[in-house]
mmCIF file of C-alpha atoms in Angstrom:
data_model
loop_
_atom_site.group_PDB
_atom_site.id
_atom_site.type_symbol
_atom_site.label_atom_id
_atom_site.label_comp_id
_atom_site.label_asym_id
_atom_site.label_seq_id
_atom_site.Cartn_x
_atom_site.Cartn_y
_atom_site.Cartn_z
ATOM 1 C CA UNK W 19 18.225 -138.308 -83.543
ATOM 2 C CA UNK W 20 17.411 -138.542 -79.502
ATOM 3 C CA UNK W 21 15.728 -134.930 -79.815
ATOM 4 C CA UNK W 22 12.778 -136.282 -80.978
ATOM 5 C CA UNK W 23 12.070 -138.736 -78.446
ATOM 6 C CA UNK W 24 8.899 -139.147 -76.548
ATOM 7 C CA UNK W 25 10.121 -139.635 -73.345
ATOM 8 C CA UNK W 26 6.706 -140.489 -71.657
ATOM 9 C CA UNK W 27 7.412 -144.203 -73.563
ATOM 10 C CA UNK W 28 10.749 -143.740 -72.605
ATOM 11 C CA UNK W 29 10.295 -143.183 -69.840
ATOM 12 C CA UNK W 30 7.061 -146.344 -68.609
ATOM 13 C CA UNK W 31 9.798 -148.606 -70.459
ATOM 14 C CA UNK W 32 12.391 -147.628 -67.670
ATOM 15 C CA UNK W 33 10.034 -147.836 -64.903
ATOM 16 C CA UNK W 34 8.852 -151.842 -66.031
ATOM 17 C CA UNK W 35 12.368 -153.137 -65.946
ATOM 18 C CA UNK W 36 12.255 -151.631 -62.379
ATOM 19 C CA UNK W 37 9.262 -153.050 -60.933
ATOM 20 C CA UNK W 38 9.840 -156.022 -62.335
ATOM 21 C CA UNK W 39 13.075 -155.774 -60.234
ATOM 22 C CA UNK W 40 11.405 -154.562 -57.527
ATOM 23 C CA UNK W 41 8.437 -157.304 -57.674
ATOM 24 C CA UNK W 42 11.149 -160.296 -57.901
ATOM 25 C CA UNK W 43 13.289 -158.557 -54.736
ATOM 26 C CA UNK W 44 10.322 -158.615 -52.982
ATOM 27 C CA UNK W 45 8.619 -162.447 -53.684
ATOM 28 C CA UNK W 46 12.533 -163.843 -52.916
ATOM 29 C CA UNK W 47 12.060 -165.575 -49.516
ATOM 30 C CA UNK W 48 12.879 -162.536 -46.106
ATOM 31 C CA UNK W 49 15.819 -164.397 -45.670
ATOM 32 C CA UNK W 50 17.929 -163.913 -49.451
ATOM 33 C CA UNK W 51 17.067 -160.830 -49.582
ATOM 34 C CA UNK W 52 20.596 -158.560 -50.201
ATOM 35 C CA UNK W 53 22.980 -160.824 -51.081
ATOM 36 C CA UNK W 54 26.908 -161.732 -50.937
ATOM 37 C CA UNK W 55 26.575 -159.764 -47.541
ATOM 38 C CA UNK W 56 28.615 -161.746 -45.031
ATOM 39 C CA UNK W 57 27.333 -160.771 -41.793
ATOM 40 C CA UNK W 58 29.855 -161.674 -38.318
ATOM 41 C CA UNK W 59 28.625 -162.395 -34.318
ATOM 42 C CA UNK W 60 31.427 -163.789 -31.624
ATOM 43 C CA UNK W 61 30.995 -164.322 -28.221
ATOM 44 C CA UNK W 62 33.502 -163.978 -25.775
ATOM 45 C CA UNK W 63 34.756 -165.127 -22.775
ATOM 46 C CA UNK W 64 38.618 -166.454 -22.411
ATOM 47 C CA UNK W 65 38.263 -167.657 -25.693
ATOM 48 C CA UNK W 66 36.752 -165.049 -28.449
ATOM 49 C CA UNK W 67 34.229 -167.356 -31.053
ATOM 50 C CA UNK W 68 33.117 -166.406 -34.816
ATOM 51 C CA UNK W 69 30.762 -167.120 -36.634
ATOM 52 C CA UNK W 70 30.948 -166.164 -39.964
ATOM 53 C CA UNK W 71 27.781 -166.671 -42.512
ATOM 54 C CA UNK W 72 26.575 -165.496 -45.962
ATOM 55 C CA UNK W 73 23.769 -162.959 -44.801
ATOM 56 C CA UNK W 74 21.303 -165.027 -46.654
ATOM 57 C CA UNK W 75 22.668 -167.853 -43.438
ATOM 58 C CA UNK W 76 24.794 -170.202 -45.775
ATOM 59 C CA UNK W 77 27.179 -170.390 -43.452
ATOM 60 C CA UNK W 78 31.312 -169.655 -44.777
ATOM 61 C CA UNK W 79 32.564 -173.048 -44.000
ATOM 62 C CA UNK W 80 36.331 -173.501 -45.113
ATOM 63 C CA UNK W 81 36.612 -169.426 -45.448
ATOM 64 C CA UNK W 82 39.860 -168.033 -44.213
ATOM 65 C CA UNK W 83 40.451 -166.487 -41.114
ATOM 66 C CA UNK W 84 43.247 -163.649 -40.237
ATOM 67 C CA UNK W 85 43.622 -162.305 -36.234
ATOM 68 C CA UNK W 86 44.969 -159.117 -36.001
ATOM 69 C CA UNK W 87 46.312 -158.063 -32.239
ATOM 70 C CA UNK W 88 45.994 -153.865 -31.842
ATOM 71 C CA UNK W 89 49.250 -151.722 -33.020
ATOM 72 C CA UNK W 90 50.192 -154.127 -35.780
ATOM 73 C CA UNK W 91 47.182 -153.873 -38.316
ATOM 74 C CA UNK W 92 49.562 -155.910 -41.601
ATOM 75 C CA UNK W 93 51.441 -158.135 -39.517
ATOM 76 C CA UNK W 94 48.422 -161.100 -38.644
ATOM 77 C CA UNK W 95 48.035 -162.534 -34.850
ATOM 78 C CA UNK W 96 47.538 -165.431 -35.842
ATOM 79 C CA UNK W 97 45.795 -166.950 -39.266
ATOM 80 C CA UNK W 98 43.368 -169.765 -39.260
ATOM 81 C CA UNK W 99 39.530 -171.477 -41.592
ATOM 82 C CA UNK W 100 35.987 -171.917 -40.454
ATOM 83 C CA UNK W 101 34.891 -174.837 -39.482
ATOM 84 C CA UNK W 102 31.776 -175.901 -41.796
ATOM 85 C CA UNK W 103 29.568 -174.346 -39.791
ATOM 86 C CA UNK W 104 31.692 -171.279 -39.951
ATOM 87 C CA UNK W 105 33.161 -171.100 -37.166
ATOM 88 C CA UNK W 106 36.276 -170.482 -35.639
ATOM 89 C CA UNK W 107 37.709 -169.727 -31.871
ATOM 90 C CA UNK W 108 40.926 -168.491 -30.629
ATOM 91 C CA UNK W 109 42.004 -167.488 -27.696
ATOM 92 C CA UNK W 110 42.877 -163.722 -27.363
ATOM 93 C CA UNK W 111 46.372 -162.203 -25.800
ATOM 94 C CA UNK W 112 44.983 -160.363 -22.421
ATOM 95 C CA UNK W 113 48.530 -158.758 -22.158
ATOM 96 C CA UNK W 114 48.373 -156.418 -25.891
ATOM 97 C CA UNK W 115 44.552 -154.728 -24.795
ATOM 98 C CA UNK W 116 42.513 -152.920 -27.234
ATOM 99 C CA UNK W 117 40.802 -153.452 -30.211
ATOM 100 C CA UNK W 118 41.426 -156.399 -32.263
ATOM 101 C CA UNK W 119 41.218 -157.086 -35.215
ATOM 102 C CA UNK W 120 39.232 -160.574 -37.702
ATOM 103 C CA UNK W 121 39.342 -161.313 -40.986
ATOM 104 C CA UNK W 122 37.027 -163.282 -42.051
ATOM 105 C CA UNK W 123 36.995 -164.177 -45.720
ATOM 106 C CA UNK W 124 36.392 -166.131 -49.239
ATOM 107 C CA UNK W 125 37.011 -165.462 -52.709
ATOM 108 C CA UNK W 126 36.733 -161.831 -52.278
ATOM 109 C CA UNK W 127 34.200 -161.768 -50.147
ATOM 110 C CA UNK W 128 34.449 -161.007 -45.859
ATOM 111 C CA UNK W 129 34.662 -158.764 -43.896
ATOM 112 C CA UNK W 130 35.954 -157.170 -40.652
ATOM 113 C CA UNK W 131 35.060 -157.378 -36.818
ATOM 114 C CA UNK W 132 36.438 -155.071 -34.572
ATOM 115 C CA UNK W 133 36.653 -156.535 -31.283
ATOM 116 C CA UNK W 134 37.038 -155.282 -27.544
ATOM 117 C CA UNK W 135 39.561 -156.997 -25.690
ATOM 118 C CA UNK W 136 40.727 -155.568 -22.052
ATOM 119 C CA UNK W 137 42.785 -156.823 -19.856
ATOM 120 C CA UNK W 138 41.215 -160.776 -18.457
ATOM 121 C CA UNK W 139 37.760 -159.813 -19.546
ATOM 122 C CA UNK W 140 34.468 -161.427 -20.233
ATOM 123 C CA UNK W 141 33.405 -159.199 -22.875
ATOM 124 C CA UNK W 142 29.922 -159.338 -24.522
ATOM 125 C CA UNK W 143 28.852 -160.240 -27.518
ATOM 126 C CA UNK W 144 28.098 -158.665 -30.279
ATOM 127 C CA UNK W 145 26.802 -159.188 -34.254
ATOM 128 C CA UNK W 146 26.528 -156.777 -37.361
ATOM 129 C CA UNK W 147 23.886 -156.202 -40.220
ATOM 130 C CA UNK W 148 20.861 -154.743 -40.840
ATOM 131 C CA UNK W 149 16.989 -156.336 -40.713
ATOM 132 C CA UNK W 150 15.542 -156.856 -43.457
ATOM 133 C CA UNK W 151 12.636 -154.441 -43.133
ATOM 134 C CA UNK W 152 15.732 -152.029 -42.737
ATOM 135 C CA UNK W 153 16.841 -153.334 -45.574
ATOM 136 C CA UNK W 154 13.749 -153.289 -48.099
ATOM 137 C CA UNK W 155 12.804 -149.753 -46.141
ATOM 138 C CA UNK W 156 16.872 -149.393 -47.200
ATOM 139 C CA UNK W 157 15.979 -149.664 -50.943
ATOM 140 C CA UNK W 158 13.248 -148.503 -51.921
ATOM 141 C CA UNK W 159 14.044 -145.565 -50.576
ATOM 142 C CA UNK W 160 17.725 -145.482 -53.496
ATOM 143 C CA UNK W 161 15.442 -146.558 -55.994
ATOM 144 C CA UNK W 162 12.756 -144.405 -55.757
ATOM 145 C CA UNK W 163 15.797 -141.927 -55.820
ATOM 146 C CA UNK W 164 17.429 -142.560 -58.673
ATOM 147 C CA UNK W 165 13.497 -142.925 -60.128
ATOM 148 C CA UNK W 166 12.867 -139.185 -58.923
ATOM 149 C CA UNK W 167 15.801 -137.795 -60.296
ATOM 150 C CA UNK W 168 14.657 -139.086 -63.917
ATOM 151 C CA UNK W 169 10.818 -137.981 -63.340
ATOM 152 C CA UNK W 170 13.012 -134.515 -62.607
ATOM 153 C CA UNK W 171 14.703 -134.974 -65.902
ATOM 154 C CA UNK W 172 11.299 -136.049 -68.104
ATOM 155 C CA UNK W 173 9.414 -133.211 -67.101
ATOM 156 C CA UNK W 174 7.772 -131.302 -69.308
ATOM 157 C CA UNK W 175 10.231 -127.967 -70.021
ATOM 158 C CA UNK W 176 8.391 -124.918 -69.969
ATOM 159 C CA UNK A 445 32.008 -159.526 -58.246
ATOM 160 C CA UNK A 446 31.469 -156.867 -55.829
ATOM 161 C CA UNK A 447 35.669 -156.678 -54.053
ATOM 162 C CA UNK A 448 35.251 -155.891 -50.699
ATOM 163 C CA UNK A 449 37.098 -153.877 -48.300
ATOM 164 C CA UNK A 450 40.508 -154.995 -46.800
ATOM 165 C CA UNK A 451 41.350 -157.487 -49.044
ATOM 166 C CA UNK A 452 43.377 -156.264 -51.711
ATOM 167 C CA UNK A 453 46.485 -154.167 -51.175
ATOM 168 C CA UNK A 454 47.316 -151.311 -51.513
ATOM 169 C CA UNK A 455 49.031 -150.566 -54.032
ATOM 170 C CA UNK A 456 46.603 -152.019 -56.406
ATOM 171 C CA UNK A 457 43.297 -149.715 -54.584
ATOM 172 C CA UNK A 458 45.483 -146.715 -55.534
ATOM 173 C CA UNK A 459 46.092 -148.293 -59.534
ATOM 174 C CA UNK A 460 41.993 -148.890 -59.305
ATOM 175 C CA UNK A 461 41.408 -145.294 -58.113
ATOM 176 C CA UNK A 462 42.872 -143.517 -61.192
ATOM 177 C CA UNK A 463 42.378 -146.373 -63.897
ATOM 178 C CA UNK A 464 38.565 -145.396 -62.742
ATOM 179 C CA UNK A 465 38.434 -141.660 -62.723
ATOM 180 C CA UNK A 466 40.326 -141.603 -65.739
ATOM 181 C CA UNK A 467 38.070 -143.768 -67.438
ATOM 182 C CA UNK A 468 34.736 -141.687 -66.307
ATOM 183 C CA UNK A 469 37.031 -138.312 -67.386
ATOM 184 C CA UNK A 470 36.991 -140.083 -70.997
ATOM 185 C CA UNK A 471 33.566 -141.548 -71.050
ATOM 186 C CA UNK A 472 32.647 -137.218 -70.322
ATOM 187 C CA UNK A 473 34.843 -136.672 -73.113
ATOM 188 C CA UNK A 474 32.747 -139.013 -75.481
ATOM 189 C CA UNK A 475 29.487 -137.792 -74.811
ATOM 190 C CA UNK A 476 30.827 -133.896 -75.480
ATOM 191 C CA UNK A 477 32.391 -135.664 -78.386
ATOM 192 C CA UNK A 478 29.051 -137.210 -79.157
ATOM 193 C CA UNK A 479 27.100 -133.993 -78.732
ATOM 194 C CA UNK A 480 23.968 -136.003 -76.785
ATOM 195 C CA UNK A 481 22.086 -133.414 -74.730
ATOM 196 C CA UNK A 482 22.582 -135.258 -71.040
ATOM 197 C CA UNK A 483 19.481 -134.401 -70.388
ATOM 198 C CA UNK A 484 18.160 -137.074 -72.764
ATOM 199 C CA UNK A 485 20.007 -139.392 -71.008
ATOM 200 C CA UNK A 486 20.068 -138.894 -67.480
ATOM 201 C CA UNK A 487 16.647 -140.391 -66.519
ATOM 202 C CA UNK A 488 17.139 -143.282 -68.623
ATOM 203 C CA UNK A 489 20.190 -143.708 -67.293
ATOM 204 C CA UNK A 490 18.633 -142.781 -63.683
ATOM 205 C CA UNK A 491 16.604 -145.719 -63.963
ATOM 206 C CA UNK A 492 19.249 -149.008 -65.520
ATOM 207 C CA UNK A 493 21.135 -147.659 -61.678
ATOM 208 C CA UNK A 494 18.499 -148.133 -60.103
ATOM 209 C CA UNK A 495 17.417 -151.919 -62.012
ATOM 210 C CA UNK A 496 21.650 -152.076 -61.516
ATOM 211 C CA UNK A 497 21.260 -150.879 -57.839
ATOM 212 C CA UNK A 498 18.291 -153.641 -56.851
ATOM 213 C CA UNK A 499 19.910 -156.404 -59.301
ATOM 214 C CA UNK A 500 22.518 -157.454 -56.521
ATOM 215 C CA UNK A 501 19.822 -157.658 -53.749
ATOM 216 C CA UNK A 502 18.681 -160.865 -55.673
ATOM 217 C CA UNK A 503 21.114 -163.665 -55.211
ATOM 218 C CA UNK A 504 20.839 -167.673 -57.181
ATOM 219 C CA UNK A 505 22.205 -170.380 -54.604
ATOM 220 C CA UNK A 506 25.373 -171.602 -57.292
ATOM 221 C CA UNK A 507 26.746 -173.622 -54.859
ATOM 222 C CA UNK A 508 28.959 -173.797 -53.035
ATOM 223 C CA UNK A 509 28.764 -170.235 -53.876
ATOM 224 C CA UNK A 510 25.761 -167.557 -54.121
ATOM 225 C CA UNK A 511 26.283 -165.334 -57.207
ATOM 226 C CA UNK A 512 23.483 -162.364 -58.805
ATOM 227 C CA UNK A 513 22.715 -160.398 -61.888
ATOM 228 C CA UNK A 514 25.158 -158.263 -62.338
ATOM 229 C CA UNK A 515 23.318 -156.282 -65.392
ATOM 230 C CA UNK A 516 26.785 -154.812 -67.040
ATOM 231 C CA UNK A 517 25.867 -156.063 -70.256
ATOM 232 C CA UNK A 518 22.360 -154.427 -70.056
ATOM 233 C CA UNK A 519 24.312 -150.583 -68.707
ATOM 234 C CA UNK A 520 26.567 -150.718 -71.677
ATOM 235 C CA UNK A 521 24.061 -151.693 -73.827
ATOM 236 C CA UNK A 522 22.010 -148.548 -73.814
ATOM 237 C CA UNK A 523 23.558 -146.471 -72.245
ATOM 238 C CA UNK A 524 26.841 -146.394 -74.050
ATOM 239 C CA UNK A 525 28.958 -144.465 -72.125
ATOM 240 C CA UNK A 526 26.959 -142.676 -69.465
ATOM 241 C CA UNK A 527 27.104 -145.959 -68.481
ATOM 242 C CA UNK A 528 30.585 -145.988 -67.149
ATOM 243 C CA UNK A 529 29.261 -142.843 -64.596
ATOM 244 C CA UNK A 530 26.021 -144.625 -63.280
ATOM 245 C CA UNK A 531 27.975 -147.536 -62.696
ATOM 246 C CA UNK A 532 30.222 -145.668 -60.141
ATOM 247 C CA UNK A 533 27.068 -144.357 -58.418
ATOM 248 C CA UNK A 534 25.359 -147.212 -58.748
ATOM 249 C CA UNK A 535 28.189 -148.746 -56.438
ATOM 250 C CA UNK A 536 28.452 -146.587 -54.019
ATOM 251 C CA UNK A 537 25.288 -146.655 -53.379
ATOM 252 C CA UNK A 538 25.412 -150.830 -52.445
ATOM 253 C CA UNK A 539 28.999 -149.837 -50.722
ATOM 254 C CA UNK A 540 27.588 -147.302 -47.879
ATOM 255 C CA UNK A 541 23.531 -148.729 -47.354
ATOM 256 C CA UNK A 542 24.205 -152.931 -47.835
ATOM 257 C CA UNK A 543 28.207 -152.902 -47.494
ATOM 258 C CA UNK A 544 28.407 -154.680 -50.421
ATOM 259 C CA UNK A 545 31.309 -154.155 -51.912
ATOM 260 C CA UNK A 546 33.727 -151.247 -50.378
ATOM 261 C CA UNK A 547 34.687 -147.775 -50.384
ATOM 262 C CA UNK A 548 38.930 -148.036 -50.538
ATOM 263 C CA UNK A 549 37.449 -150.511 -53.264
ATOM 264 C CA UNK A 550 35.216 -148.781 -55.594
ATOM 265 C CA UNK A 551 37.162 -147.833 -58.620
ATOM 266 C CA UNK A 552 38.893 -151.805 -58.969
ATOM 267 C CA UNK A 553 34.623 -152.567 -58.944
ATOM 268 C CA UNK A 554 34.197 -149.521 -61.174
ATOM 269 C CA UNK A 555 36.585 -150.545 -63.485
ATOM 270 C CA UNK A 556 35.135 -154.214 -62.292
ATOM 271 C CA UNK A 557 31.709 -153.731 -64.542
ATOM 272 C CA UNK A 558 32.108 -150.302 -65.846
ATOM 273 C CA UNK A 559 35.397 -151.941 -68.765
ATOM 274 C CA UNK A 560 33.056 -155.130 -69.478
ATOM 275 C CA UNK A 561 30.149 -152.613 -69.674
ATOM 276 C CA UNK A 562 31.663 -149.984 -72.597
ATOM 277 C CA UNK A 563 33.076 -153.912 -74.372
ATOM 278 C CA UNK A 564 29.061 -154.434 -74.140
ATOM 279 C CA UNK A 565 28.239 -151.224 -75.580
ATOM 280 C CA UNK A 566 30.293 -151.644 -79.011
ATOM 281 C CA UNK A 567 29.583 -155.386 -79.189
ATOM 282 C CA UNK A 568 26.132 -154.259 -79.038
ATOM 283 C CA UNK A 569 27.278 -151.361 -81.994
ATOM 284 C CA UNK A 570 28.140 -153.863 -84.125
ATOM 285 C CA UNK A 571 25.321 -153.970 -85.342
ATOM 286 C CA UNK A 572 25.228 -149.692 -86.899
ATOM 287 C CA UNK A 573 28.775 -150.375 -89.253
ATOM 288 C CA UNK A 574 26.723 -154.171 -89.935
ATOM 289 C CA UNK A 575 23.706 -152.365 -91.352
ATOM 290 C CA UNK A 576 21.357 -155.262 -89.752
ATOM 291 C CA UNK A 577 18.627 -154.683 -88.977
ATOM 292 C CA UNK A 578 16.767 -157.764 -88.564
ATOM 293 C CA UNK A 579 16.020 -159.060 -85.144
ATOM 294 C CA UNK A 580 17.793 -162.507 -84.455
ATOM 295 C CA UNK A 581 20.705 -159.739 -85.004
ATOM 296 C CA UNK A 582 20.262 -157.603 -81.872
ATOM 297 C CA UNK A 583 19.292 -160.628 -80.073
ATOM 298 C CA UNK A 584 22.475 -162.447 -80.864
ATOM 299 C CA UNK A 585 24.798 -159.069 -80.250
ATOM 300 C CA UNK A 586 22.827 -158.454 -76.793
ATOM 301 C CA UNK A 587 22.772 -161.374 -75.715
ATOM 302 C CA UNK A 588 27.022 -162.110 -76.469
ATOM 303 C CA UNK A 589 27.660 -158.080 -75.659
ATOM 304 C CA UNK A 590 26.327 -159.512 -72.132
ATOM 305 C CA UNK A 591 27.521 -162.719 -71.441
ATOM 306 C CA UNK A 592 31.297 -161.319 -72.028
ATOM 307 C CA UNK A 593 30.339 -158.433 -70.293
ATOM 308 C CA UNK A 594 29.341 -161.365 -66.899
ATOM 309 C CA UNK A 595 32.963 -163.477 -67.532
ATOM 310 C CA UNK A 596 35.100 -160.082 -68.594
ATOM 311 C CA UNK A 597 33.874 -158.746 -65.364
ATOM 312 C CA UNK A 598 34.154 -161.826 -63.238
ATOM 313 C CA UNK A 599 37.868 -163.353 -64.525
ATOM 314 C CA UNK A 600 39.191 -159.490 -63.840
ATOM 315 C CA UNK A 601 37.598 -159.799 -60.109
ATOM 316 C CA UNK A 602 39.542 -163.317 -60.411
ATOM 317 C CA UNK A 603 42.254 -162.649 -61.235
ATOM 318 C CA UNK A 604 42.623 -159.476 -59.019
ATOM 319 C CA UNK A 605 42.295 -161.580 -55.555
ATOM 320 C CA UNK A 606 44.250 -164.340 -56.849
ATOM 321 C CA UNK A 607 46.771 -161.643 -57.290
ATOM 322 C CA UNK A 608 46.311 -158.665 -55.678
ATOM 323 C CA UNK A 609 45.483 -160.313 -52.484
ATOM 324 C CA UNK A 610 47.555 -160.416 -48.627
ATOM 325 C CA UNK A 611 50.396 -162.208 -48.250
ATOM 326 C CA UNK A 612 48.773 -163.735 -45.497
ATOM 327 C CA UNK A 613 46.561 -165.807 -46.580
ATOM 328 C CA UNK A 614 45.802 -169.047 -48.121
ATOM 329 C CA UNK A 615 46.743 -168.907 -51.727
ATOM 330 C CA UNK A 616 45.738 -172.121 -51.962
ATOM 331 C CA UNK A 617 42.397 -172.200 -50.616
ATOM 332 C CA UNK A 618 42.061 -168.840 -51.949
ATOM 333 C CA UNK A 619 42.902 -169.917 -55.328
ATOM 334 C CA UNK A 620 39.793 -173.254 -55.160
ATOM 335 C CA UNK A 621 37.702 -170.752 -53.673
ATOM 336 C CA UNK A 622 37.463 -167.350 -56.668
ATOM 337 C CA UNK A 623 37.519 -170.926 -59.574
ATOM 338 C CA UNK A 624 34.444 -172.518 -57.905
ATOM 339 C CA UNK A 625 32.612 -168.825 -57.998
ATOM 340 C CA UNK A 626 34.776 -167.726 -61.563
ATOM 341 C CA UNK A 627 32.685 -171.286 -62.655
ATOM 342 C CA UNK A 628 29.656 -170.022 -60.967
ATOM 343 C CA UNK A 629 29.035 -166.884 -63.117
ATOM 344 C CA UNK A 630 29.025 -169.248 -66.682
ATOM 345 C CA UNK A 631 25.453 -169.003 -64.945
ATOM 346 C CA UNK A 632 24.613 -166.070 -64.623
ATOM 347 C CA UNK A 633 26.211 -164.529 -68.633
ATOM 348 C CA UNK A 634 23.309 -166.949 -69.789
ATOM 349 C CA UNK A 635 20.904 -165.196 -67.992
ATOM 350 C CA UNK A 636 21.734 -162.333 -68.313
ATOM 351 C CA UNK A 637 22.683 -162.536 -71.759
ATOM 352 C CA UNK A 638 19.443 -164.015 -72.235
ATOM 353 C CA UNK A 639 17.806 -160.635 -70.359
ATOM 354 C CA UNK A 640 19.338 -157.983 -72.257
ATOM 355 C CA UNK A 641 18.153 -160.110 -74.742
ATOM 356 C CA UNK A 642 15.316 -159.800 -74.309
ATOM 357 C CA UNK A 643 14.799 -156.389 -73.874
ATOM 358 C CA UNK A 644 16.753 -155.500 -77.226
ATOM 359 C CA UNK A 645 13.891 -157.137 -78.916
ATOM 360 C CA UNK A 646 11.165 -155.136 -76.530
ATOM 361 C CA UNK A 647 12.341 -151.641 -77.158
ATOM 362 C CA UNK A 648 13.157 -152.381 -81.046
ATOM 363 C CA UNK A 649 9.586 -153.356 -81.550
ATOM 364 C CA UNK A 650 8.579 -151.030 -79.255
ATOM 365 C CA UNK A 651 10.484 -147.802 -78.961
ATOM 366 C CA UNK A 652 13.922 -148.552 -80.906
ATOM 367 C CA UNK A 653 15.088 -144.901 -80.189
ATOM 368 C CA UNK A 654 15.245 -146.409 -76.843
ATOM 369 C CA UNK A 655 18.713 -149.171 -78.296
ATOM 370 C CA UNK A 656 20.780 -145.217 -79.591
ATOM 371 C CA UNK A 657 22.876 -143.526 -76.664
ATOM 372 C CA UNK A 658 25.884 -142.049 -79.010
ATOM 373 C CA UNK A 659 23.109 -139.112 -80.824
ATOM 374 C CA UNK A 660 23.544 -140.825 -84.214
#
């Protein structure tokens, strides 16, 4: 039966699991933290160049790219693949101003980036993603929230 | 194994949410039927959710892809029917904080990882049916449960990617990438199997009650 649990033991063992996991996360080189996210960056002159890489740095070579013009979210305006260094460039039709969407994906990983194209524009560049420090703090906050929940439910009842 | 937003067709997304809602409701029903005081399991569920959340942040490069621990088998073995709701919470946090997975695909991902977790629970449950008390039986069942959970999850993800992707993608290229990804999950399945077996052996020695999650 569960009623004769000694909650202290129960907590300690599970906490050991968590701490082991956190330690593993922290000893892994910073660039390796956070698996599997995808980071898309772009620079934009007359053409738009996309750089796609996984968030541990590996370029998404051979990833499939679909470009969507504003107003047609289901029909791609252009499709193609990234080269070996994860780059893909295209010349958007400046006659169709607005938010262009570029989707990059490979084997179920991927992301979408939105690029503002205005008529005859030479726009900025942009990137996404968090820094490693942000990620560690976010992960620690979530883990503490869960550990706190566990502590709340194991507290001694009056 | 975490499918992101925007790669799965709308019917599959809706189907995934419907299935996840149904399984969650059924999990609640089973939990109620097993006469468990949820207060006894919630601390364990919270801590394992933390482990599940953190595990996906550790990636293991297996060229040409990169994979991460899933821990669905461990969740199932230690939480039983609590594993499905716990996995949904973990996936929600991963999707919102790290864009790992996605909100539209939350239902699908919950099924991909939660259904194998419940299966793992029932595989590990064989130890009770057979009445075996030996550590070796426990270890083998824990290994098998975790191994199958990862393989089944990878298979479900691969099938979804192949059959529920938008038509404009190059299906052949995507299929090759998916096959590489699925094969890369075999070492993960072995690592997780060994890890779960170690955890089970440890608990069996120090606190066997922690391996009970069905109020029996």
